[in-house]
Coordinates of C-alpha atoms in Angstrom, one line a residue:
X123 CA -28.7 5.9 12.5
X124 CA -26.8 3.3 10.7
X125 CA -24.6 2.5 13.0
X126 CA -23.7 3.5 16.2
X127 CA -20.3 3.0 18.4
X128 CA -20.0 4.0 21.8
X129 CA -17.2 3.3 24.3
X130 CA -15.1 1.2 22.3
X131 CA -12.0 -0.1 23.8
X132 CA -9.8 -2.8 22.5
X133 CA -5.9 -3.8 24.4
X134 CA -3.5 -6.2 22.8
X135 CA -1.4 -6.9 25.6
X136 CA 0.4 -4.2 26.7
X137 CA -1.0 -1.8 23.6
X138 CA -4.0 0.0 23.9
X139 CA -5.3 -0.3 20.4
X140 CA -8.9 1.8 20.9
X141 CA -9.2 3.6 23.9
X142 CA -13.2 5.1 24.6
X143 CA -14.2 5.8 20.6
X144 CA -17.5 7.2 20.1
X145 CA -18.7 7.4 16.6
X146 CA -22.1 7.5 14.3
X147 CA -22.5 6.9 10.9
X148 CA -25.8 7.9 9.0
X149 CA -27.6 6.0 5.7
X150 CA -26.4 7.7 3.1
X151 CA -23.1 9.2 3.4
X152 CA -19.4 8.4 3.0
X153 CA -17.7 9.1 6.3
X154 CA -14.0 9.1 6.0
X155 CA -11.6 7.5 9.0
X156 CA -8.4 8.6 8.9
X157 CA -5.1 8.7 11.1
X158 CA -1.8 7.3 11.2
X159 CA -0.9 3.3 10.9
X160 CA -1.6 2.3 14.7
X161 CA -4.4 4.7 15.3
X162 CA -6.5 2.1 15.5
X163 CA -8.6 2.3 12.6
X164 CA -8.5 -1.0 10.8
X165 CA -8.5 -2.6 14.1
X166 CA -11.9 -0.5 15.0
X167 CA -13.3 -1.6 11.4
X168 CA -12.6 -5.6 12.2
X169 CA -14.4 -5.1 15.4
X170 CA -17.3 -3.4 13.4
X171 CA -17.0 -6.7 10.9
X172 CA -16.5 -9.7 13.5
X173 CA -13.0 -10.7 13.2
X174 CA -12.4 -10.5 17.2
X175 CA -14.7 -8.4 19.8
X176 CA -14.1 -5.2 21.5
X177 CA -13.1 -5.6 25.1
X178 CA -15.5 -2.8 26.4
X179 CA -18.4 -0.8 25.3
X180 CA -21.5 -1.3 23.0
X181 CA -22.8 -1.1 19.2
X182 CA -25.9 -0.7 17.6
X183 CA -27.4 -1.2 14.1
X184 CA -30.1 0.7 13.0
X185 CA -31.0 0.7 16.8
X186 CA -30.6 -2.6 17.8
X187 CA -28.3 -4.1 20.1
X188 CA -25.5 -5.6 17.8
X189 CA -22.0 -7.4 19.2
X190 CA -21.4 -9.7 16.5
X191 CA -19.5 -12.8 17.0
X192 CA -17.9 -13.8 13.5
X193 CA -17.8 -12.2 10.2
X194 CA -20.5 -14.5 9.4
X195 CA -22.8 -12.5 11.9
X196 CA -21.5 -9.0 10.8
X197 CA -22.8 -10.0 7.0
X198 CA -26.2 -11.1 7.9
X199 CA -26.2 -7.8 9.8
X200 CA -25.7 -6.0 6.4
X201 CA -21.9 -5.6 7.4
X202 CA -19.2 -6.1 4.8
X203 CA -15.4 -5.2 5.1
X204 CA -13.1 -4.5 2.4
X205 CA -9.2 -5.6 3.8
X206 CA -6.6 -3.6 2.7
X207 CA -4.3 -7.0 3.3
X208 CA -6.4 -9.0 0.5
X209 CA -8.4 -12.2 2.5
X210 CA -9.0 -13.9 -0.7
X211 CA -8.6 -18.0 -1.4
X212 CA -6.1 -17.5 -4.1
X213 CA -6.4 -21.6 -5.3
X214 CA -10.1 -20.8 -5.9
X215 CA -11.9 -19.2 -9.3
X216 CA -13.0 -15.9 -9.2
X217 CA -16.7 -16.5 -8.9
X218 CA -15.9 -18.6 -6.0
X219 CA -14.5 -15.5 -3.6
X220 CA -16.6 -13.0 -4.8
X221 CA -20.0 -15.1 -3.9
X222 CA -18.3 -17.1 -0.8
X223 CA -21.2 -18.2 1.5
X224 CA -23.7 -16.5 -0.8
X225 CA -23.7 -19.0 -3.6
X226 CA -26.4 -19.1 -5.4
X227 CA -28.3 -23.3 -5.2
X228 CA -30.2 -25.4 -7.0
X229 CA -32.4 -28.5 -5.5
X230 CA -28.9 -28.1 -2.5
X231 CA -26.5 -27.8 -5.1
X232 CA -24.5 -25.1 -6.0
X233 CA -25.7 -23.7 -9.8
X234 CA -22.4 -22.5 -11.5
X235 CA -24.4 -20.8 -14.3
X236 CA -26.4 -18.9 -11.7
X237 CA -22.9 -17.9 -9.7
X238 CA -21.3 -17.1 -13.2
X239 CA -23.8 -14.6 -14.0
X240 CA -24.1 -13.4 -10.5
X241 CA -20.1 -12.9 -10.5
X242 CA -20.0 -11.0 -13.8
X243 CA -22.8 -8.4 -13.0
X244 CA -20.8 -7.3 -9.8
X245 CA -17.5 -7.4 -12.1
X246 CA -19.3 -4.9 -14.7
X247 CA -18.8 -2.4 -12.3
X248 CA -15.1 -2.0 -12.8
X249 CA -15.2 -2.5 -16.6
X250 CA -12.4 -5.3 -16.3
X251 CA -13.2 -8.2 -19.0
X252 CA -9.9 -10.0 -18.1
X253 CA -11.1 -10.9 -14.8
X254 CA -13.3 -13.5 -16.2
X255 CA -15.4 -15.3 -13.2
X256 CA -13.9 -18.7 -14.2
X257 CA -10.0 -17.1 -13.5
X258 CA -8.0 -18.8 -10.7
X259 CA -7.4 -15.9 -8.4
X260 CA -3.7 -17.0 -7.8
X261 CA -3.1 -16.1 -11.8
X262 CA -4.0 -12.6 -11.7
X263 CA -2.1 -9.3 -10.8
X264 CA -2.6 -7.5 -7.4
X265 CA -4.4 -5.2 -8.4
X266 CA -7.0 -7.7 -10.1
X267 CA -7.4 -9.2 -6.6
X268 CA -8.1 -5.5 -5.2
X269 CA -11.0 -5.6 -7.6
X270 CA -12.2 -9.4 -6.5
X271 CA -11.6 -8.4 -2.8
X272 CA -13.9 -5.2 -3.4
X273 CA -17.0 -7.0 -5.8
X274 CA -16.9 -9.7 -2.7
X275 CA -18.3 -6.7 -0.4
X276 CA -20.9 -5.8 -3.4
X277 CA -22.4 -8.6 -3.9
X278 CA -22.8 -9.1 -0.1
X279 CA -25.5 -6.2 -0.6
X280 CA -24.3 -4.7 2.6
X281 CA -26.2 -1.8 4.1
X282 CA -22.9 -0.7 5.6
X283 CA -19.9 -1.1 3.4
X284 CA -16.2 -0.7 5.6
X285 CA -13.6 0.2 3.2
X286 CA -9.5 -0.2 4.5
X287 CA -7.4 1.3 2.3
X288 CA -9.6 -0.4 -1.3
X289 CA -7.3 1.4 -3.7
X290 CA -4.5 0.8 -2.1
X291 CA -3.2 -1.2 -5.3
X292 CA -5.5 0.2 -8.2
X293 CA -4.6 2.8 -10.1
X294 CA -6.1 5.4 -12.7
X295 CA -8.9 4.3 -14.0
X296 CA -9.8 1.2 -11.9
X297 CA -9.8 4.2 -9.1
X298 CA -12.2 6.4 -10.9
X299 CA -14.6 3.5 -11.0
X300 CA -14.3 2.5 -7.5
X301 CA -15.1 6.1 -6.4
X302 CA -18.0 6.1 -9.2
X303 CA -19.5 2.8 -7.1
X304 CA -18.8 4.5 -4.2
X305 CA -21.0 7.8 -4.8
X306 CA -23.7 5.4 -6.5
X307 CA -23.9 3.2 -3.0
X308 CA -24.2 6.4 -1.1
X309 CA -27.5 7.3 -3.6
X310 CA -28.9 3.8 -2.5
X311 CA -28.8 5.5 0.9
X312 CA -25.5 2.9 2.1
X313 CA -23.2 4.3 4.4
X314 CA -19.6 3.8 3.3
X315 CA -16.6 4.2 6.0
X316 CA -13.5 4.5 4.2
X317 CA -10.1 4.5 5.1
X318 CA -7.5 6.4 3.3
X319 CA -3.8 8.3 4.1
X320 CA -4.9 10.2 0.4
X321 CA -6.2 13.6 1.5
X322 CA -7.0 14.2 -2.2
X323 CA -8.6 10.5 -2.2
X324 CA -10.6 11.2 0.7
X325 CA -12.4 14.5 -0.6
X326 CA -13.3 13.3 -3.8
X327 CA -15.4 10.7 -1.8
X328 CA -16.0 11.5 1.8
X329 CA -19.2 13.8 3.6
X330 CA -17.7 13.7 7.1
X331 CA -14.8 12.6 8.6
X332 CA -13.1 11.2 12.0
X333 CA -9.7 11.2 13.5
X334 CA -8.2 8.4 15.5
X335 CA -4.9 9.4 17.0
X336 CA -3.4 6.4 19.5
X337 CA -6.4 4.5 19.7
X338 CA -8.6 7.8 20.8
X339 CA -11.0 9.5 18.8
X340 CA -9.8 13.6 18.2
X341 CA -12.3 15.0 15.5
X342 CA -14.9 14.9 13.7
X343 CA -16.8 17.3 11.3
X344 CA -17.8 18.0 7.6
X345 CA -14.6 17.7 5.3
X346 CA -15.7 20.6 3.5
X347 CA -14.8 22.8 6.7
X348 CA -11.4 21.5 7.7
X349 CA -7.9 22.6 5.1
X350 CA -5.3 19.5 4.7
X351 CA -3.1 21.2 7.2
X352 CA -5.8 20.8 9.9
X353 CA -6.2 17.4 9.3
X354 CA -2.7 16.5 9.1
X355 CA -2.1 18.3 12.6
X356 CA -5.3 16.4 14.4
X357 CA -3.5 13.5 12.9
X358 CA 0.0 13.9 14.3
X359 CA -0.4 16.2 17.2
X360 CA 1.7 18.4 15.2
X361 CA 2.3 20.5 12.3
X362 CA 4.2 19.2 9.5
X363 CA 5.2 22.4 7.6
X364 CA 7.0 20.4 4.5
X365 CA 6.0 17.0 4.1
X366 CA 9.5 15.6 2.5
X367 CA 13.2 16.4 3.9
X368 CA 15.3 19.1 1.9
X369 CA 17.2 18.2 -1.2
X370 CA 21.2 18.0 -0.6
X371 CA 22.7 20.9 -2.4
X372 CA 25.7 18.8 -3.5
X373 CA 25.6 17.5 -7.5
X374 CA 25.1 13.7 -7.2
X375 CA 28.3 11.7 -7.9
X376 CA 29.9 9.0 -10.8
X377 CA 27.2 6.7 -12.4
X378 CA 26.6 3.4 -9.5
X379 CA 24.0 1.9 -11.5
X380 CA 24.6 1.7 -15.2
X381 CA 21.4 0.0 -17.6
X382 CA 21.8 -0.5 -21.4
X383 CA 19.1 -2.3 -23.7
X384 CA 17.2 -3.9 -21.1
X385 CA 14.1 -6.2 -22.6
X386 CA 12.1 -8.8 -21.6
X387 CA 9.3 -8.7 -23.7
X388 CA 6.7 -8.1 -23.9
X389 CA 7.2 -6.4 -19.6
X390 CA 10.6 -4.6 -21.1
X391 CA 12.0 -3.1 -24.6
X392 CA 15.3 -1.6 -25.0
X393 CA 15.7 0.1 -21.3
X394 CA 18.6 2.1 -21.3
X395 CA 19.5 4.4 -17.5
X396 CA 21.7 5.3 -15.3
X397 CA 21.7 6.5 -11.6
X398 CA 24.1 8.5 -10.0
X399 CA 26.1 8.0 -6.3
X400 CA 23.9 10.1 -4.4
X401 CA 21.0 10.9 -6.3
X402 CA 17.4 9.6 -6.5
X403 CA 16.0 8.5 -9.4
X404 CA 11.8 8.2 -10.3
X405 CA 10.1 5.9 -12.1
X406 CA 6.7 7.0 -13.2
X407 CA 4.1 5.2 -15.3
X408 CA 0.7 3.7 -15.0
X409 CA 0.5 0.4 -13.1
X410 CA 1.3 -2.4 -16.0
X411 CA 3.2 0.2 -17.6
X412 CA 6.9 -2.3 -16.8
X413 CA 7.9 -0.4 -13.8
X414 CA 7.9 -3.2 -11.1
X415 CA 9.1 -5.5 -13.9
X416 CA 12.0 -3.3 -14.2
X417 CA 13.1 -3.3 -10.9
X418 CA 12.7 -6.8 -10.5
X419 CA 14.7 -7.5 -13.6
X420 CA 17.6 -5.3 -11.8
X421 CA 17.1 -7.6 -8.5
X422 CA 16.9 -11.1 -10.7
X423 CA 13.9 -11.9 -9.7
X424 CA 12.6 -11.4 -13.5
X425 CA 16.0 -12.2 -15.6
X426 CA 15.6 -10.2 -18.8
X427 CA 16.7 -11.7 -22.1
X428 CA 18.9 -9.2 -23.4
X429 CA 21.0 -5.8 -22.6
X430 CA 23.5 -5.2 -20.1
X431 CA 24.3 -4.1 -16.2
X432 CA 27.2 -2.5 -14.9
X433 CA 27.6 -1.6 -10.9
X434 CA 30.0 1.4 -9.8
X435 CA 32.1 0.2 -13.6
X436 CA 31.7 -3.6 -13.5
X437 CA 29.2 -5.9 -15.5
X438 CA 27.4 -7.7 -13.9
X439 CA 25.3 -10.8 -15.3
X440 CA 21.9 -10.4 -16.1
X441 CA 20.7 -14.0 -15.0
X442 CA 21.7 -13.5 -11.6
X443 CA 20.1 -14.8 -8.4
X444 CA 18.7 -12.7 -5.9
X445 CA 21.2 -13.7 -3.5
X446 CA 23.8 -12.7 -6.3
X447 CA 22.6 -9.4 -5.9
X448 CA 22.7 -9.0 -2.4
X449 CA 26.1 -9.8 -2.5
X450 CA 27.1 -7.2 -5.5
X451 CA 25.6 -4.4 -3.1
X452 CA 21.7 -4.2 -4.7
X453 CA 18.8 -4.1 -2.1
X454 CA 15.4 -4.3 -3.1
X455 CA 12.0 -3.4 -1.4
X456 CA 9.0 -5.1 -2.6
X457 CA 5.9 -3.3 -3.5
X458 CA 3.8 -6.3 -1.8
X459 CA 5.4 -6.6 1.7
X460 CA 2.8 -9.1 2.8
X461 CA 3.4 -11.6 0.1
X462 CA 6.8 -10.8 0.0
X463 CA 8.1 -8.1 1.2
X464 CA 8.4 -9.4 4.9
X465 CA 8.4 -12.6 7.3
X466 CA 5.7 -11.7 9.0
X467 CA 5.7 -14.5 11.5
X468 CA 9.5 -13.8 12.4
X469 CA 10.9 -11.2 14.9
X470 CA 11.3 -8.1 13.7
X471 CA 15.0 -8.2 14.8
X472 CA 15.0 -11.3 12.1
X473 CA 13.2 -9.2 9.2
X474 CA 15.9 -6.0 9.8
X475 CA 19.0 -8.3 9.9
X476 CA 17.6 -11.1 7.3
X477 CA 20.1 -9.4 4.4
X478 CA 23.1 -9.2 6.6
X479 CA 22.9 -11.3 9.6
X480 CA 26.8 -11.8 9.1
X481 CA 27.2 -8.4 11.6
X482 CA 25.4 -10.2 14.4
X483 CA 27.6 -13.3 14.0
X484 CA 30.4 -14.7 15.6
X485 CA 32.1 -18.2 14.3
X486 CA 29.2 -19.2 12.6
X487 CA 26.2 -18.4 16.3
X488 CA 24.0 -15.7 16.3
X489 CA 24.2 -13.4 19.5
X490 CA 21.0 -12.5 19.9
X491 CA 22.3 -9.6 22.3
X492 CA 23.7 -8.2 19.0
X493 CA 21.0 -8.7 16.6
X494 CA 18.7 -6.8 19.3
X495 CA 21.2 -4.0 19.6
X496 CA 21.2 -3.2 16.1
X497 CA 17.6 -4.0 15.1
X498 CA 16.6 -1.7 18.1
X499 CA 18.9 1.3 16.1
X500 CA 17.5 1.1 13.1
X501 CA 14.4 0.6 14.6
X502 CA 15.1 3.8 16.3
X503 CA 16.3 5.7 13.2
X504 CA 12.5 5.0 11.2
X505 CA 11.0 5.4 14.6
X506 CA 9.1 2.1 14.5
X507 CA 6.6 1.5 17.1
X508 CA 6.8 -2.0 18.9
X509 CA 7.7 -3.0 22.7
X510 CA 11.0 -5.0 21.4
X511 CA 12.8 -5.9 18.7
X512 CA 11.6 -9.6 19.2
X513 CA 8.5 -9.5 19.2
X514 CA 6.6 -10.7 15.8
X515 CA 6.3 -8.7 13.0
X516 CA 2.4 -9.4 12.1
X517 CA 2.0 -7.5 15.7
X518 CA 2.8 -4.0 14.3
X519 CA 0.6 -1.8 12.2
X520 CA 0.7 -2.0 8.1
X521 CA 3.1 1.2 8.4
X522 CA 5.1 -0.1 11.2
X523 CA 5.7 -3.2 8.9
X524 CA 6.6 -0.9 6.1
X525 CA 9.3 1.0 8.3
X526 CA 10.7 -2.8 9.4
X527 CA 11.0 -3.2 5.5
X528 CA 12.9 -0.2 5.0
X529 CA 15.1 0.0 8.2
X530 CA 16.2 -4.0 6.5
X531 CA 17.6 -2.1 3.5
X532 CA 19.7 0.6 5.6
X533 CA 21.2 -2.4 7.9
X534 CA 22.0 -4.0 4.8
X535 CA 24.0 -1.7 3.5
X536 CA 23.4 -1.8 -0.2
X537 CA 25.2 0.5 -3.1
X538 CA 21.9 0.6 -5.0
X539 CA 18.0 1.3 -3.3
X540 CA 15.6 -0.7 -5.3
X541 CA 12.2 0.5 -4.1
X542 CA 8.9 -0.4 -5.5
X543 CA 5.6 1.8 -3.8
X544 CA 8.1 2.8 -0.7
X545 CA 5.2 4.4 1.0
X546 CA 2.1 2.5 -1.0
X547 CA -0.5 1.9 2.3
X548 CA 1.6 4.2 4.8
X549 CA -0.1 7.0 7.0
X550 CA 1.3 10.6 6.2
X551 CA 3.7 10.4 9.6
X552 CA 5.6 7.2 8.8
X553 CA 6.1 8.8 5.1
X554 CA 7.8 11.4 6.7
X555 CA 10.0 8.8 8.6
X556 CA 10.9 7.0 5.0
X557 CA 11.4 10.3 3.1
X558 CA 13.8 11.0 5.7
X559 CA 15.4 7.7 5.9
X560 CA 15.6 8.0 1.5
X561 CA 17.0 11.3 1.8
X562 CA 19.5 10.3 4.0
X563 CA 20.8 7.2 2.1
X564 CA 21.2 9.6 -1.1
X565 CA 23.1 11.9 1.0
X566 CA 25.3 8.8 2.4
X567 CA 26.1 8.2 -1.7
X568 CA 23.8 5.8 -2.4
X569 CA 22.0 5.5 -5.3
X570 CA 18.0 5.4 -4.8
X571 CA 16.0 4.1 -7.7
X572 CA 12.1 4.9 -6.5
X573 CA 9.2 3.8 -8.5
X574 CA 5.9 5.3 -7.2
X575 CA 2.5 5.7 -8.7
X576 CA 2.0 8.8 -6.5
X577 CA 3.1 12.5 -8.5
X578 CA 3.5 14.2 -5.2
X579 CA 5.9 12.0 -4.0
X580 CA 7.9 12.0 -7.5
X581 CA 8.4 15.7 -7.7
X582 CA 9.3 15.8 -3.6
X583 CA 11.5 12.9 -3.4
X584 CA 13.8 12.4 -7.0
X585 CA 16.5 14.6 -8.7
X586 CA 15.5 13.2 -12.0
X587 CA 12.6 11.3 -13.3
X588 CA 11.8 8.8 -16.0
X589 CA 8.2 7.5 -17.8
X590 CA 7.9 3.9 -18.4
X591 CA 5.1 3.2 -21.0
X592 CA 4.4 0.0 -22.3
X593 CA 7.6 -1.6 -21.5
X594 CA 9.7 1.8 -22.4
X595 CA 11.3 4.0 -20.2
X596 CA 11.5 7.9 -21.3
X597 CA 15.2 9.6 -20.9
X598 CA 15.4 10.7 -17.3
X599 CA 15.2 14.2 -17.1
X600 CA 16.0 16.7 -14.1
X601 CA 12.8 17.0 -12.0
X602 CA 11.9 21.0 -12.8
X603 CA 11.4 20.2 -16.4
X604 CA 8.3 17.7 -15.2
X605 CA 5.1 19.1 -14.6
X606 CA 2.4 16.5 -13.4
X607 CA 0.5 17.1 -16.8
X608 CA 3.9 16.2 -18.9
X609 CA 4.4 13.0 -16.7
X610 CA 0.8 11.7 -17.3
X611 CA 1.1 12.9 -21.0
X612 CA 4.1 10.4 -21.3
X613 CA 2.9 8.0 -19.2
X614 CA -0.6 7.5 -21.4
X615 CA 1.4 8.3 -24.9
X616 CA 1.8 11.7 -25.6
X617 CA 4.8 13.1 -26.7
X618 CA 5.8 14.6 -23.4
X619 CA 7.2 18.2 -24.5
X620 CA 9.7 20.1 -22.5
X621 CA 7.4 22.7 -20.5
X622 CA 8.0 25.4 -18.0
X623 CA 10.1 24.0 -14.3
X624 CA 7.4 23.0 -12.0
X625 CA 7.8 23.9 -8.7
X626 CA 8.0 20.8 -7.0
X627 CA 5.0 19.4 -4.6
X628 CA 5.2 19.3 -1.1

C-alpha cells in the first residue's frame, strides 16, 4: 500500500472540514478525488503534504507510521502536491521554483549549469520552449506558472504525486501532455491522486475513484463501473437532471453593448460585436487566442489603440479607467480571482459590496448593519456557504470564493456581465448556482458577455457564440448552428462551415 489514511478528522473552528475519512491508495494507479468545493478534498490533500496536521486519526507510507510535520517532511517521504492556487516565488527564475530545496551543489555552492539542465529535462515534458529555466516567473502567463507549479512536483521524484485541480488553467494541448506524464508516472508504478470537477477529465486519467461529500467519505470503486449521473448524485446528495437553467423563451432585446474595430495588436485585430439586452453571448477560442484580452480591453484594464464602444447608444471612450467603467454600468469578473479577482483578506461583506458600497452608506459612514443585510442576500441567492457575511474571504472554499465573486457583480448592478472562466476551478453544484445566477441576469435584461474554454458550458449557457483566433473574433452566430467540431475548427483555423443545429450539451 502506498499510502494509507484512516480516521482522518480535521475542524476549523466551527466547520468540520474532514469528518472520519478512510482511504488507500496502491503503487501504480491514478485514483481520482472528487466532490464539491468544501468537501474537503484539498484540505485532506494538504494534510497528506504537511501544510497543517489532522486533528485525529493516523497515516501510513508504505507501512510505516507517517504524521508529517511540514512540507519539507512530506517530500523526503516521497510526497509532492500540486496546488491548484499556484505556491510559486513569482520574483524568482524558473529554475529556481522548479528545483526549490533540491538544488543541485557544487564544493556547497549552488551549480547553475547543473540546475539549468536539471530544469530543462523536467520542462521537456510539456514541449514548452518559451518557458526557458532562466525566465522570471512573474513575466509569464498563468498558465505557464501551471506548468512550473506541476514540473516542481516532477522533479521532486515523488513516489506519490497529489494533484488539486493541475489543469485548472492549461488548455488543449498543454492538457494532453499533462495526462500523457500522468499515465507514464502511473507505468513507473507512482500513485497519482487527482483532483478534478471534469468528469470527462477524470476518466481519461483515473483507475478508481472516491467521494468526499461535507468532509465525509461516500464512495469509492473502479470508475469504469459508475455512469456520470451516479457520481454526480454521490456528490450532491441529489440528482441533477439538467445541469444549466432553461433558456428564456423571450427574443433578447436592443443592442447594450455595441464593439466596432477593436485592435490592440498584436492581443486584438479589427473586433467588431454586439450583445443584446437580455441575451448571453460566448466567447470561444483556445487560451492565447485574445479572449481575456478582449474583455479586459472592454473593462480598461488593457486600453486598445483603435475602434469604438458604444453602451445602450452612447460612445464611450476607449482609454477609460476601470473605475470609469464601473460607473457607465460595465462589471467584470476576473478569470484569476486570487490574483485579482477578490480581497481575499477582507470580509466577504467587503468583496460583495466593494463595486457599490454607496447602497450601505449614509452621509458619507458605512452601516455595517446594512452592508451585512445585503451581503447576507446575495449571499443567499448563490447559496454561499460561510457562518457570516464578515468573516474573511480566504476562509471559504475555491468555489465559495467564486460565488462571492459573482454574487459582487449582481449587487453591483451592472448593464453589461464581463465574465472571464465564470466557473474555471468550481465543483459541478456551485456551477449550477452560477448558471442560475447568469440566467437570471439575462432574464433581468442584462447583457452577459461569457468567455469559457469549456464547450459544454458554451452550448448550455449562450444564445449566440463567437471564435476568437489569433486576435479575431468570428461573427457571432446563434448557438444551433455550432457543433463542438465547427467551434474547434474555427478556433484552430479552419474555415468553420455552417453544419447541421447541434443539440445543445447539458
Amino acid at each position: 500500500m502506498a499510502l494509507r489514511l484512516r480516521g482522518i478528522r480535521k475542524r476549523f473552528g466551527a466547520t468540520v472540514a474532514l469528518d472520519g475519512v478512510d482511504l488507500e491508495f496502491v503503487p501504480g494507479e491514478v485514483h481520482a478525488l472528487i466532490g464539491e468545493n468544501g468537501a474537503g478534498k484539498s484540505t485532506l490533500l494538504a494534510i497528506v503534504a504537511g501544510e497543517f496536521p489532522p486533528d485525529g486519526g493516523e497515516m501510513d507510507v508504505e507501512g510505516r507510521p507517517y504524521r508529517p510535520s511540514s512540507p519539507r517532511d512530506a517530500r523526503a517521504e516521497g510526497i509532492a502536491l500540486i496546488h491548484q492556487e499556484l505556491s510559486l516565488f513569482p520574483h524568482l527564475t524558473v529554475a529556481e521554483n522548479i528545483l526549490m530545496g533540491r538544488e543541485p551543489a557544487r564544493h556547497g555552492w549552488v551549480d547553475p549549469a547543473a540546475a539549468k539542465r536539471r530544469a530543462l529535462e523536467v520542462l521537456r515534458e510539456f514541449d514548452r520552449p518559451e518557458i526557458r529555466p532562466e525566465a522570471r516567473v512573474a513575466d509569464l502567463s498563468l498558465a505557464a506558472r501551471q506548468v512550473v507549479e506541476i514540473c516542481r512536483a516532477i522533479a521532486a521524484e515523488a513516489r506519490v504525486v497529489l494533484m488539486d485541480e493541475p489543469t485548472s488553467s492549461l488548455q488543449g494541448d498543454d492538457v494532453q501532455r499533462l495526462f500523457a506524464l500522468i499515465r507514464r508516472l502511473r507505468e513507473r508504478g507512482l500513485t497519482v491522486v487527482y483532483i478534478s470537477h471534469f468528469l470527462e477529465e477524470v476518466r481519461q486519467v483515473a483507475d478508481r475513484f472516491t467521494v468526499l461529500r461535507d468532509g465525509a467519505h461516500v464512495a469509492t470503486g473502479p470508475l469504469a463501473a459508475v455512469t456520470d449521473q451516479e457520481l454526480i448524485t454521490h456528490m450532491v446528495g441529489r440528482s441533477i437532471e439538467n445541469l444549466f437553467p432553461p433558456r428564456g423563451a423571450g427574443l433578447p432585446g436592443e443592442p447594450a453593448l455595441v464593439v466596432a474595430g477593436l485592435s490592440n495588436p498584436p492581443a486584438l485585430h479589427d473586433v467588431s460585436f454586439e450583445v443584446r439586452k437580455g441575451e448571453v453571448l460566448g466567447i470561444a477560442g483556445l487560451m492565447g487566442s485574445g479572449r481575456t484580452a478582449l474583455v479586459r480591453s472592454l473593462f480598461g484594464l488593457f486600453p486598445p489603440r483603435g475602434g469604438a464602444i458604444r453602451l445602450s447608444g452612447r460612445t464611450l471612450g476607449t482609454r477609460a479607467t476601470p473605475r470609469a467603467r464601473l460607473a457607465q454600468g460595465l462589471g467584470y469578473l476576473s478569470e484569476d480571482r486570487k490574483g485579482e479577482g477578490l480581497a481575499l483578506s477582507l470580509p466577504i461583506a467587503d468583496n460583495i459590496t466593494l463595486t457599490r458600497m454607496s447602497t450601505c452608506a449614509r452621509a458619507g459612514w458605512l452601516s455595517l448593519a446594512a452592508q451585512g443585510r445585503q451581503a447576507r442576500a446575495a449571499m443567499d441567492r448563490l447559496r454561499v456557504k460561510a457562518r457570516t457575511p464578515f468573516q474573511p474571504t480566504k476562509t471559504l472554499s475555491g468555489g465559495n470564493q467564486q460565488k462571492v465573486a459573482v454574487a459582487r457583480l449582481g449587487h453591483q448592478d451592472a448593464r453589461v456581465m464581463l465574465l472571464d472562466e465564470p466557473t474555471r476551478g468550481v465543483d459541478v453544484g456551485s456551477k449550477v448556482q452560477i448558471y442560475e445566477a447568469i440566467r437570471a441576469w439575462a432574464a433581468e435584461g442584462r447583457a452577459v458577455l461569457m468567455v469559457s474554454s469549456y464547450l459544454p458550458e458554451l452550448f448550455g449557457m449562450c444564445d449566440r457564440i463567437a471564435v476568437m483566433r489569433r486576435g479575431r473574433l468570428s461573427p457571432a452566430r446563434p448557438v444551433g448552428e455550432w457543433t463542438p467540431e465547427s467551434v474547434l475548427e474555427a478556433a484552430i483555423g479552419g474555415p468553420a462551415p455552417l453544419l447541421a443545429p447541434a443539440e445543445p450539451a447539458g
